[in-house]
mmCIF file of C-alpha atoms and ligand atoms in Angstrom:
data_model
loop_
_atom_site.group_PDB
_atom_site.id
_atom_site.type_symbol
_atom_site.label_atom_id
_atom_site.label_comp_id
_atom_site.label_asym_id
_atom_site.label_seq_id
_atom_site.Cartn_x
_atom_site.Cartn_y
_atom_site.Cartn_z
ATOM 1 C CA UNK N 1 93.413 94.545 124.496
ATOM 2 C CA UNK N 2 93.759 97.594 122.115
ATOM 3 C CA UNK N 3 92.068 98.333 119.497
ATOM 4 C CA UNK N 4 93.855 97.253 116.178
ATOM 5 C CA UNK N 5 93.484 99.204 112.707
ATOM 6 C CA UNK N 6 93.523 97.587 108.804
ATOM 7 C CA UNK N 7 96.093 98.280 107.117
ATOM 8 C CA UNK N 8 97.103 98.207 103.413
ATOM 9 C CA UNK N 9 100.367 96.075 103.128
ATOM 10 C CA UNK N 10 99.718 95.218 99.483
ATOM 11 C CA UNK N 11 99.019 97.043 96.438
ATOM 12 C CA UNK N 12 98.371 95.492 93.074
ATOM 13 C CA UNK N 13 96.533 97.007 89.984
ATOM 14 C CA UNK N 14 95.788 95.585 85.940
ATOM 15 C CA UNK N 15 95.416 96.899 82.778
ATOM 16 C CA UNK N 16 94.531 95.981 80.109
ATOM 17 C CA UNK N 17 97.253 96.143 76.665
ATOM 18 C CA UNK N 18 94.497 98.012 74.464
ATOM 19 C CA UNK N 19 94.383 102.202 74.575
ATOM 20 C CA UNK N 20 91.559 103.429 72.874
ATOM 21 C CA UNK N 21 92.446 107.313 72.127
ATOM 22 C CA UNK N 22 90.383 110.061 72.080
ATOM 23 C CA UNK N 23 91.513 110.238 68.672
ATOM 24 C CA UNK N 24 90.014 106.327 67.835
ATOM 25 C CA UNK N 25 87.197 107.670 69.581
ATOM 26 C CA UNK N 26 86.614 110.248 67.050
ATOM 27 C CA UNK N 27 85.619 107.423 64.406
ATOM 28 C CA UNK N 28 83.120 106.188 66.659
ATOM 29 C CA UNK N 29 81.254 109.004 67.976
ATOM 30 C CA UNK N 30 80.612 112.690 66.760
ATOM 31 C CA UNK N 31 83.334 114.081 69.437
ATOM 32 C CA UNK N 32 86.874 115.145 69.239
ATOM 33 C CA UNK N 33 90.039 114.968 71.162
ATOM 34 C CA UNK N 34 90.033 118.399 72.687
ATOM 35 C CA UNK N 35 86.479 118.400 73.615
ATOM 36 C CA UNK N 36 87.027 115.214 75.934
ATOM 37 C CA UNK N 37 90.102 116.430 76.993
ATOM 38 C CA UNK N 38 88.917 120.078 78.440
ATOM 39 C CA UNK N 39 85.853 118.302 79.635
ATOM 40 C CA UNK N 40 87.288 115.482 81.277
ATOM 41 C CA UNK N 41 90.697 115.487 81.386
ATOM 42 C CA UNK N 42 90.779 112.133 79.749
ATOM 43 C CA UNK N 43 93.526 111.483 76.873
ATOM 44 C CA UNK N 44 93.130 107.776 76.497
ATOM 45 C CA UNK N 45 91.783 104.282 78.259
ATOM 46 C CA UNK N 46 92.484 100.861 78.630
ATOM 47 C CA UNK N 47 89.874 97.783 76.785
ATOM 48 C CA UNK N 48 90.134 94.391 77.776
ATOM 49 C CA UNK N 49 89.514 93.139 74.140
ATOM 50 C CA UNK N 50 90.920 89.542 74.727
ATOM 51 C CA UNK N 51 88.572 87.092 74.308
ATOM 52 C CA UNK N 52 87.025 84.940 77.005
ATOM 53 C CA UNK N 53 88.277 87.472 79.868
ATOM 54 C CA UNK N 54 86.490 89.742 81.920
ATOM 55 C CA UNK N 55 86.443 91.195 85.200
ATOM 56 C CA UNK N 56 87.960 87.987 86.728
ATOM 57 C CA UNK N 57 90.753 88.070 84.922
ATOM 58 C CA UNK N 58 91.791 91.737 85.916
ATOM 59 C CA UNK N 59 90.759 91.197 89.325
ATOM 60 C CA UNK N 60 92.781 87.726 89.683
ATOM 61 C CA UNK N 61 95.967 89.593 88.595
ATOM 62 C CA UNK N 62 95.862 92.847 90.904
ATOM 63 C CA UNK N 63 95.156 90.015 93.630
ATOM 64 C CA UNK N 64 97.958 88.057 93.129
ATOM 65 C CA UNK N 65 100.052 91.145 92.535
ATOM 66 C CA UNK N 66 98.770 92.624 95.778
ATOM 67 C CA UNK N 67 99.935 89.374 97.739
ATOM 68 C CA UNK N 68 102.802 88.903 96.242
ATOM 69 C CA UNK N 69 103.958 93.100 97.211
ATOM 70 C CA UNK N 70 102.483 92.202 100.991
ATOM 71 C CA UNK N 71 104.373 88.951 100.867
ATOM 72 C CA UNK N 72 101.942 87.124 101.718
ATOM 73 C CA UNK N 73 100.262 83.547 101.083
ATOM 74 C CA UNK N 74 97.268 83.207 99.151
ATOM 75 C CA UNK N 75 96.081 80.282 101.427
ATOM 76 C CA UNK N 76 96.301 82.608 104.614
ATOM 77 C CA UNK N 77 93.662 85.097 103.472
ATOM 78 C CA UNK N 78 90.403 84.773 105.102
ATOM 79 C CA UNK N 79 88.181 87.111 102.758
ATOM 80 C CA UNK N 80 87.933 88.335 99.823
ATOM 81 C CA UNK N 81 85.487 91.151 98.691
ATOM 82 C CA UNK N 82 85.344 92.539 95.100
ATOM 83 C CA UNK N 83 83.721 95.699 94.409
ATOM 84 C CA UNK N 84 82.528 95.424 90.982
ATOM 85 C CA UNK N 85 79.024 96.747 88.553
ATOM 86 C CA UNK N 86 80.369 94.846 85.891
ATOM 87 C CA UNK N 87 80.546 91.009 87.436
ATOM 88 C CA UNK N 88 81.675 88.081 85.165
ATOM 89 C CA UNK N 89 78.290 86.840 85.402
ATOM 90 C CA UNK N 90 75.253 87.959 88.420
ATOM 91 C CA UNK N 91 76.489 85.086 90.003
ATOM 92 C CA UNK N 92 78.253 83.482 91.282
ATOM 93 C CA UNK N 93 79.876 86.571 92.559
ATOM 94 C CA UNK N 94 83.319 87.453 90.732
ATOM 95 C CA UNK N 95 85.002 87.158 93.761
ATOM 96 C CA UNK N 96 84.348 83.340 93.853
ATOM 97 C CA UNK N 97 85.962 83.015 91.040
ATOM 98 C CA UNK N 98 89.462 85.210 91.866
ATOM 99 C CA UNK N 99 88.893 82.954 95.048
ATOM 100 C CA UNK N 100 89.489 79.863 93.224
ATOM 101 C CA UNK N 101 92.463 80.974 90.657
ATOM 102 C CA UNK N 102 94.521 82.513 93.096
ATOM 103 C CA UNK N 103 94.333 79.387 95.199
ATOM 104 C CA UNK N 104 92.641 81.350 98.459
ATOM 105 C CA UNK N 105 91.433 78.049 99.886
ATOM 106 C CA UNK N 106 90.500 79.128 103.391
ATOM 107 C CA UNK N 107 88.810 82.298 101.871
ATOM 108 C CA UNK N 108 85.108 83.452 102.279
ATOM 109 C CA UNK N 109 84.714 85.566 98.941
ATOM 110 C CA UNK N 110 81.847 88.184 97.526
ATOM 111 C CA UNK N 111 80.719 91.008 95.485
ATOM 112 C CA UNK N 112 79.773 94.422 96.619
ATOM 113 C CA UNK N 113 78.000 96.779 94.649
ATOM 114 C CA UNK N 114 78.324 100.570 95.095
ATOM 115 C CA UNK N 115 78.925 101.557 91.825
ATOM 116 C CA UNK N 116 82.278 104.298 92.023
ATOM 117 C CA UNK N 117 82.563 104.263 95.750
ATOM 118 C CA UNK N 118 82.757 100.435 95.736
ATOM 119 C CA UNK N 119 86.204 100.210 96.763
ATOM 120 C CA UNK N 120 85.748 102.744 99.481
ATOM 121 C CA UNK N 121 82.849 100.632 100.917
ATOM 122 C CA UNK N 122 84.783 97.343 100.070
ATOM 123 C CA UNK N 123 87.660 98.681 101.456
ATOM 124 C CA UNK N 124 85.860 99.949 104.906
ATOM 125 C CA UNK N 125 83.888 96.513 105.261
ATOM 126 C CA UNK N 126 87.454 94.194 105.263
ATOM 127 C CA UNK N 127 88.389 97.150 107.719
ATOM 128 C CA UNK N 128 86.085 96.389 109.968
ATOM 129 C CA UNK N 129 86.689 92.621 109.881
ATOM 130 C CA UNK N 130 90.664 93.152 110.564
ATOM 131 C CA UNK N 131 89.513 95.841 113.567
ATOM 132 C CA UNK N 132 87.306 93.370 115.133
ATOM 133 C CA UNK N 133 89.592 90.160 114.837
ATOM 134 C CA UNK N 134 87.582 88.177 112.804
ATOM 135 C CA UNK N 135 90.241 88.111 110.539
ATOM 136 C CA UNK N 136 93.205 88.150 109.584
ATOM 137 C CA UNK N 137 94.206 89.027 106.313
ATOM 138 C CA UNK N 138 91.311 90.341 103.832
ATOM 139 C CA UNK N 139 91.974 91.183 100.107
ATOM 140 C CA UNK N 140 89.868 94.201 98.723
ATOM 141 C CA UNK N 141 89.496 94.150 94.742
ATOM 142 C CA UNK N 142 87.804 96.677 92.576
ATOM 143 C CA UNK N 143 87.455 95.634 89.204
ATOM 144 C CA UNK N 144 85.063 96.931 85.990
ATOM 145 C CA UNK N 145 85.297 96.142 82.913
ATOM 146 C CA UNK N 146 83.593 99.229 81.384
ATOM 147 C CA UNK N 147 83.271 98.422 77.936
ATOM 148 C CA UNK N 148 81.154 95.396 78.287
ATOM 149 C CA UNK N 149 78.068 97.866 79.509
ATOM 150 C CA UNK N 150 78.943 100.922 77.076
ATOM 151 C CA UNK N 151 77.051 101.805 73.950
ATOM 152 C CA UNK N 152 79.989 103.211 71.647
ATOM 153 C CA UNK N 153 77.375 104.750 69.583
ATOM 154 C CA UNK N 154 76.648 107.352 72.687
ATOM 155 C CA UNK N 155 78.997 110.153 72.820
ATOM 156 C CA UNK N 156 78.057 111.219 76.237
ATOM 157 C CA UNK N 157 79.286 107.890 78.057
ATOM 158 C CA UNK N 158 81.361 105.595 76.090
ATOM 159 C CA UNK N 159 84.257 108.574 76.274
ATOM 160 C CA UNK N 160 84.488 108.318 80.079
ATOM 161 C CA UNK N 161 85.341 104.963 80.882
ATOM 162 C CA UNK N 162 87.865 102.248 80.772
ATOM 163 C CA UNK N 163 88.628 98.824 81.864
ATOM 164 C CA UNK N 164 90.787 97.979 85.049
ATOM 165 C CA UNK N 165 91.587 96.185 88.054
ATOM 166 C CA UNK N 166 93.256 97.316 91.308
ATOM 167 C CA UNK N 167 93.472 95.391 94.721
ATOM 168 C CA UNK N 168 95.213 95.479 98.055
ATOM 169 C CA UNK N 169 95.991 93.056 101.229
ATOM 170 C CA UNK N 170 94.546 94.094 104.780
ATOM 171 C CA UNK N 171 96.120 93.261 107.950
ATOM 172 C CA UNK N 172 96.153 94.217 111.419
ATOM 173 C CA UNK N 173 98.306 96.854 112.876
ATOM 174 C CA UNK N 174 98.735 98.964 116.191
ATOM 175 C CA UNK N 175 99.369 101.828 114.666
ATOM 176 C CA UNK N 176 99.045 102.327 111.013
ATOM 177 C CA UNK N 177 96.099 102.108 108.848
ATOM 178 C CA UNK N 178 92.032 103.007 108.464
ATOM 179 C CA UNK N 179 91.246 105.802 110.510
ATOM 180 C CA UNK N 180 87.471 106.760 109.749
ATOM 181 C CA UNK N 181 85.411 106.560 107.226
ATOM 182 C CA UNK N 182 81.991 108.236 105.994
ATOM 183 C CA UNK N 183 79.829 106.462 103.658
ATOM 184 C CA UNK N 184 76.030 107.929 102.155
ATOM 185 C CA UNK N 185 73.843 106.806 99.889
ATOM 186 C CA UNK N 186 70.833 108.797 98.134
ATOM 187 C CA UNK N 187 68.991 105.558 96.571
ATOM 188 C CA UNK N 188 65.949 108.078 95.467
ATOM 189 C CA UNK N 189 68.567 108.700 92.920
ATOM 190 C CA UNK N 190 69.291 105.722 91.345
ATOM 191 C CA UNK N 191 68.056 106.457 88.008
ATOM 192 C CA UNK N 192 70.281 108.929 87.702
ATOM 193 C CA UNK N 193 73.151 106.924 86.360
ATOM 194 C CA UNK N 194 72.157 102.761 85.998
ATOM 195 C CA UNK N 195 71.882 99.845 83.729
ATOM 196 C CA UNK N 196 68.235 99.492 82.945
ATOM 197 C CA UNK N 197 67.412 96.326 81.844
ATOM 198 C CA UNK N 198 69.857 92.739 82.785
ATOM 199 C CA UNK N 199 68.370 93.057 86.357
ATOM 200 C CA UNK N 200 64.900 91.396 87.774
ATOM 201 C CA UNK N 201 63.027 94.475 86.970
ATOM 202 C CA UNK N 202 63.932 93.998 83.491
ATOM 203 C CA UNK N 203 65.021 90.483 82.651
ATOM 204 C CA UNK N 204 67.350 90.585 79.191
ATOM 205 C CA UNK N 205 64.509 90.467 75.737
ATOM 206 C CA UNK N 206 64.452 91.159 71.989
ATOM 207 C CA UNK N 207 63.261 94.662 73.202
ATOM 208 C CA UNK N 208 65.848 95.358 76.286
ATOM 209 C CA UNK N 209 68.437 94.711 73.369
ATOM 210 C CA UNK N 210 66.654 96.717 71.137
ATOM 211 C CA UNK N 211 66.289 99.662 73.073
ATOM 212 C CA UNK N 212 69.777 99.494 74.410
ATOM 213 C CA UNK N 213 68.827 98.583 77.846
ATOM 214 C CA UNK N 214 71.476 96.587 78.780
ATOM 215 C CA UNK N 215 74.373 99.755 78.589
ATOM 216 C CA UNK N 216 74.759 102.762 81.061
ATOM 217 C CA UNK N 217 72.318 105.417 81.164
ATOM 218 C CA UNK N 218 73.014 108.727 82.757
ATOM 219 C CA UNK N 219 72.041 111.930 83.271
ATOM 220 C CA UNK N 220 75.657 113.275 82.999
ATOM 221 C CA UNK N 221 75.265 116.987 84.251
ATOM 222 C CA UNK N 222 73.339 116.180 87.218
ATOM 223 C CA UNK N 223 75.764 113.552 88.186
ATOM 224 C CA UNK N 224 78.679 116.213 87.765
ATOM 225 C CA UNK N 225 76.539 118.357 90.458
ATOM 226 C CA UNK N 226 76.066 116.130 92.860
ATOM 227 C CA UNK N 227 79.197 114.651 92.547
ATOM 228 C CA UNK N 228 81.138 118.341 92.738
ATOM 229 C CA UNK N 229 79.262 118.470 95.995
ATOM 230 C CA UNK N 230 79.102 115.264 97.633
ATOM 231 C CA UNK N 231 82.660 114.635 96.857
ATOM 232 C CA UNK N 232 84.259 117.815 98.134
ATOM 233 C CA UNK N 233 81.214 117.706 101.157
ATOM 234 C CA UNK N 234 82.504 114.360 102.572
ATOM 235 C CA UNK N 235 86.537 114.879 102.405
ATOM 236 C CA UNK N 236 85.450 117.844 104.274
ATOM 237 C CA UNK N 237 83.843 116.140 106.627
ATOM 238 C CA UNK N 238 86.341 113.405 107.380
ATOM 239 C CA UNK N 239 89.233 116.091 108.021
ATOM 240 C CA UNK N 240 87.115 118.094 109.852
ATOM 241 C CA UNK N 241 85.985 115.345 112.584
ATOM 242 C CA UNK N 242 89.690 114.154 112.655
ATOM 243 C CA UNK N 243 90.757 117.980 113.074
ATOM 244 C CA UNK N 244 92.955 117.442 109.750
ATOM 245 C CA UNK N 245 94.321 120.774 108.166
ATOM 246 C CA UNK N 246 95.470 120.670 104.575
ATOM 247 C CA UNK N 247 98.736 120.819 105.437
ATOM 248 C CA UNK N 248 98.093 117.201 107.411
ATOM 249 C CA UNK N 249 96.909 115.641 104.084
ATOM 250 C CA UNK N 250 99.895 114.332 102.232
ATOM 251 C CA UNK N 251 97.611 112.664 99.594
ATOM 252 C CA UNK N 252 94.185 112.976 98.272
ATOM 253 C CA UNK N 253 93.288 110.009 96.391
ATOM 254 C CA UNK N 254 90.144 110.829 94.478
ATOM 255 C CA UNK N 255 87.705 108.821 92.376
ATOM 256 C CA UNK N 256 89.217 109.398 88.822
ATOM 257 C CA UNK N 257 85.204 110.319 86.943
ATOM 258 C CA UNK N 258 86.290 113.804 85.813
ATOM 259 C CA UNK N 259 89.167 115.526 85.735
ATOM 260 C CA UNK N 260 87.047 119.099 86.782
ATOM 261 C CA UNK N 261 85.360 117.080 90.206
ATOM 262 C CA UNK N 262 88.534 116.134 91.033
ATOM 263 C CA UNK N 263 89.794 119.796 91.376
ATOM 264 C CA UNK N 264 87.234 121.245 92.667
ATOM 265 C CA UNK N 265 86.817 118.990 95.448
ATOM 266 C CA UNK N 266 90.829 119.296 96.145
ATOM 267 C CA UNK N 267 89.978 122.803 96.136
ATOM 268 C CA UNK N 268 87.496 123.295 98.718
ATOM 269 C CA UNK N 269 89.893 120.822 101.242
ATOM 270 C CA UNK N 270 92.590 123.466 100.388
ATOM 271 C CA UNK N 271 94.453 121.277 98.721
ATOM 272 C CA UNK N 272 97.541 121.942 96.375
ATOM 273 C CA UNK N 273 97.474 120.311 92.714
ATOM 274 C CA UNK N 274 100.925 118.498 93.775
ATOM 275 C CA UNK N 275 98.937 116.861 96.683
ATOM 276 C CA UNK N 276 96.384 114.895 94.353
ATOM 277 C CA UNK N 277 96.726 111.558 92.932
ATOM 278 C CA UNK N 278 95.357 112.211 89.093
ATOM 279 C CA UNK N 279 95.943 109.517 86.522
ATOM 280 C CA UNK N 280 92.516 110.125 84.657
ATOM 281 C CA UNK N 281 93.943 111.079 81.395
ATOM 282 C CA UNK N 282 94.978 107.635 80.635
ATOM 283 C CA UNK N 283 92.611 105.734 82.147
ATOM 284 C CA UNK N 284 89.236 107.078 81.882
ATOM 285 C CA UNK N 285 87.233 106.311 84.892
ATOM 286 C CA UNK N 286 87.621 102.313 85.786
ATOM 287 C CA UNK N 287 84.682 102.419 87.862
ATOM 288 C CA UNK N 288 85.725 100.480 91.438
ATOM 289 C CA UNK N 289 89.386 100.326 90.113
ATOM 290 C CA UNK N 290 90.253 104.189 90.178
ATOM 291 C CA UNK N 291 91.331 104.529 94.074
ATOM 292 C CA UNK N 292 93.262 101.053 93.791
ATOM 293 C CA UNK N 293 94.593 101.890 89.999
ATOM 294 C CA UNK N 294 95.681 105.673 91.795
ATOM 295 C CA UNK N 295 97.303 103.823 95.130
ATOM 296 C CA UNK N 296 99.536 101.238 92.668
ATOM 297 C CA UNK N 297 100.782 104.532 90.626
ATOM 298 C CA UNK N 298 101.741 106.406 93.593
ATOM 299 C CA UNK N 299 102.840 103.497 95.708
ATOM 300 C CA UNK N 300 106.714 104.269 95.671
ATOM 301 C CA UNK N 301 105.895 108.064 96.606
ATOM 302 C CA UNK N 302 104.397 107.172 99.586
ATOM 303 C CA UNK N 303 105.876 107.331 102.994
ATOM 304 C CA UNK N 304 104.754 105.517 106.476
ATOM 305 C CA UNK N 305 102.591 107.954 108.310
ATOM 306 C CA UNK N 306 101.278 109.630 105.922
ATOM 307 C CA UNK N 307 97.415 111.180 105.939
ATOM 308 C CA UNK N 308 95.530 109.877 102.863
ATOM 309 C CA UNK N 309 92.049 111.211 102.092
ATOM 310 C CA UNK N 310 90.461 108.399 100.113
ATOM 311 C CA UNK N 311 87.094 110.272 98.068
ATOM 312 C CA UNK N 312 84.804 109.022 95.577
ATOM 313 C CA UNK N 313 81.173 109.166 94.042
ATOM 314 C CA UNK N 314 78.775 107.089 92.087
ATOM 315 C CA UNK N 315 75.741 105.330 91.215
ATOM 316 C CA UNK N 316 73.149 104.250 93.968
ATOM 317 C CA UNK N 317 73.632 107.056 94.687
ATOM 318 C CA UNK N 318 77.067 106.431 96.641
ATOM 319 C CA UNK N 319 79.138 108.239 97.984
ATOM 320 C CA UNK N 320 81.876 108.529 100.845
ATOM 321 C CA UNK N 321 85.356 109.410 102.426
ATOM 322 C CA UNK N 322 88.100 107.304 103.786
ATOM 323 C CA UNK N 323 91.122 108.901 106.002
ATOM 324 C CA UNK N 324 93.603 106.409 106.440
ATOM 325 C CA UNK N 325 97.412 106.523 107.614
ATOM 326 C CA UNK N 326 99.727 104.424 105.387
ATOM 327 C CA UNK N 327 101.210 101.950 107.175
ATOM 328 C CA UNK N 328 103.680 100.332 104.223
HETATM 329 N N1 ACO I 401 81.781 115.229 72.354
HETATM 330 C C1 ACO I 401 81.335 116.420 71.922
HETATM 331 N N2 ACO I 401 80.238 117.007 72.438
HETATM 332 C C2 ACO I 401 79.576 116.360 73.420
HETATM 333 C C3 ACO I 401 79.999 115.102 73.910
HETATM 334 C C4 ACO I 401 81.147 114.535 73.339
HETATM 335 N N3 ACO I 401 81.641 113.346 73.735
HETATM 336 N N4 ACO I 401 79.164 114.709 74.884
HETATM 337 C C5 ACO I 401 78.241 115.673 75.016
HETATM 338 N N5 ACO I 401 78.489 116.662 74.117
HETATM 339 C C6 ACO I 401 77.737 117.906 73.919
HETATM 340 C C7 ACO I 401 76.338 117.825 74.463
HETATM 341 O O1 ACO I 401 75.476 117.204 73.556
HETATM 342 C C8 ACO I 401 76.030 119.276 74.707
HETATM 343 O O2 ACO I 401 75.616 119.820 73.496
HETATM 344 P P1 ACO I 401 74.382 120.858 73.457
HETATM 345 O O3 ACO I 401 74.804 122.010 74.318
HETATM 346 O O4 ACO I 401 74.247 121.169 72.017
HETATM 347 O O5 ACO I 401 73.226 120.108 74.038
HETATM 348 C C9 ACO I 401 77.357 119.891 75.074
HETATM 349 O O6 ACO I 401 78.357 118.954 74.638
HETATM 350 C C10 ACO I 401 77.513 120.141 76.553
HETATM 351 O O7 ACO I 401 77.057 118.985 77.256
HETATM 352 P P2 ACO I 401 77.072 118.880 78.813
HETATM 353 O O8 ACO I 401 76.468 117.575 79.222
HETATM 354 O O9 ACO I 401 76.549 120.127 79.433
HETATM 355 O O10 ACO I 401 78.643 118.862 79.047
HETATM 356 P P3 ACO I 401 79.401 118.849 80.394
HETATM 357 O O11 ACO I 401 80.366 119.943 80.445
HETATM 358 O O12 ACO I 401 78.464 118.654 81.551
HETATM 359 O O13 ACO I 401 80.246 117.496 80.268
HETATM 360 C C11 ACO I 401 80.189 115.249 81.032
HETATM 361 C C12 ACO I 401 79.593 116.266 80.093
HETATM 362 C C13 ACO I 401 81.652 115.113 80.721
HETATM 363 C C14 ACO I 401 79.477 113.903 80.820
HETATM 364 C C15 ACO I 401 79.986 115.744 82.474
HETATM 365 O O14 ACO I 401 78.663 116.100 82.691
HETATM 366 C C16 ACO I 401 80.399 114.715 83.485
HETATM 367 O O15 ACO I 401 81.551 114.389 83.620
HETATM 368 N N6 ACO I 401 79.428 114.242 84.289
HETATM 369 C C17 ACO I 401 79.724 113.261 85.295
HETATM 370 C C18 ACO I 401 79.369 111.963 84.734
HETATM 371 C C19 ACO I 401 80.230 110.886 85.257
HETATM 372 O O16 ACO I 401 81.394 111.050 85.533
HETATM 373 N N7 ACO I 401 79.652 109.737 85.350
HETATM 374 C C20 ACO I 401 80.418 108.595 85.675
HETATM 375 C C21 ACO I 401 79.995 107.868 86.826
HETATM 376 S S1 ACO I 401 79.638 108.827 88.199
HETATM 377 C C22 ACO I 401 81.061 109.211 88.798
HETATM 378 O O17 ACO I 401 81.981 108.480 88.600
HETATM 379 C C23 ACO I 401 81.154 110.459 89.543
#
């Protein structure tokens, strides 16, 4: 029997209607436009601001988008994980709850948290299902919704982010699909960028409110540095133990945090600028949705066979490298 790979036969993304500018922004925070821009490379991002929906809601529609572009039947998937940091509630899991609006009846459904690289290790975990048979068809969300854990009174985070939802349908294939992947995590650095209080350690209070516990707290130029490294470090890797040359890369398709990681990690795989999927400046960073939110945008550019270096880092700390060949 050979050996079969995952591939992605289904791509679906949301966003939300809202863009918050840089210039909006302004009013908030002491910042302006051209500082976040040159810093980032963010212009503008997308707020859920509807009332009574969440991470569910932009997670349900990539989903059914997803099946509907793979042509396939809600009611045949067997799993359904959802990276997400920013769940509907701690549980049940978000995924439970696209499980039941989409109408996946036969589907086993659950969160993963990994921060940034959650769709990467999402998206390597329904791999490894498809590889070994156990199933069949596995959906793969990544969803945040951002602005329900930013402080818009901080200048140095609530600029970064935005809301979004992305998603796509594994299935088995001889030939096309996940090739390898390389996941680390550094958890003596999970202060570095985290929620403090919400958790068990630090059950919601007067005080956790207070103090602002329950929003993200990071120490932003350390996270730059590691992620400048670890980013760039393990799309090295990948190509290298696949003997990839740039030239065999048609894509990298990078974890949208900052604008500046993003090149220099393209740089050190030798990578042109015309090779890169880069949609930051109107998105922000979505969290788990970038890689998803980046594969939707580019979908009709893509061609069968093509090398894709899949590259992100985040909080835990998280990090990894995906080389897939798409198989749509
Ligand atoms: N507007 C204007 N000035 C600002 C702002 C702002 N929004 N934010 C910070 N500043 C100021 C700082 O206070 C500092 O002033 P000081 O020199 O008087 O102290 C100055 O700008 C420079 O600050 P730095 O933190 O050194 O700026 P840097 O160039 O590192 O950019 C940034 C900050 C954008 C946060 C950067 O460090 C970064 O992108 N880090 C990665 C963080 C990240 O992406 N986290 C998301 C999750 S992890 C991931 O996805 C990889």
């Amino acid at each position: 029997m050979s050996l079969k790979r995952a591939v992605i036969t289904g791509v679906g993304h949301y966003l939300p209607d809202y863009v918050l500018t840089n210039k909006e922004l302004e009013s908030y925070v002491d910042t302006d436009d051209e500082w976040i821009r040159s810093r980032t490379g963010i212009s503008e991002r997308r707020i859920l601001k509807e009332p009574g929906k969440a991470t569910s809601y932009m997670a349900e529609k990539a989903s059914l988008e997803a099946l509907e572009d793979a042509g396939a039947d809600a009611s045949d998937v067997d799993c359904i994980i959802c990276a997400t940091v920013t769940p509907d509630y701690l549980f049940p899991a978000t995924a439970a709850l696209v499980q039941k609006r989409i109408g996946a009846n036969n589907a086993f459904a659950f969160d993963l948290s990994a921060a940034c690289s959650g769709f990467l290790y999402a998206l390597s975990t329904g791999s490894t299902m498809i590889e070994s048979g156990r199933a069949k068809k596995v959906l793969v969300v990544g969803a945040d919704m951002m602005s329900s854990i930013l402080d818009f009174t901080d200048r140095t985070t609530c600029i970064l982010f935005g809301d979004g939802g992305g998603a796509v349908l594994l299935e088995a294939s001889d030939e096309y699909g996940i090739v390898d992947y390389v996941h680390n995590t550094e958890g003596d650095e999970a202060c570095m960028l985290y929620q403090p209080a919400g958790g068990s350690i630090k059950p919601a209070s007067e005080e956790t409110v207070k103090n602002k516990e329950h929003f993200i707290r990071q120490d932003g130029r350390s996270v730059f540095k590691k992620a400048t490294e670890g980013m760039a470090d393990v799309s090295l890797e990948i190509m290298e133990r696949n003997n990839l040359k740039a030239e065999d890369v048609a894509w990298l398709v990078p974890h949208q945090a900052n604008e500046r990681i993003i090149d220099a990690t393209a740089r050190r795989m030798g990578l042109s600028r015309e090779k890169v999927m880069v949609n930051i400046s109107h998105y922000g960073n979505t969290t788990a949705a970038t890689i998803p939110l980046c594969l939707y945008d580019w979908k009709d550019q893509l061609k069968k066979g093509d090398n894709l270096i899949l590259s992100a880092f985040g909080g835990g700390l998280t990090w990894g490298a995906i080389y897939l060949k798409w198989g749509k």
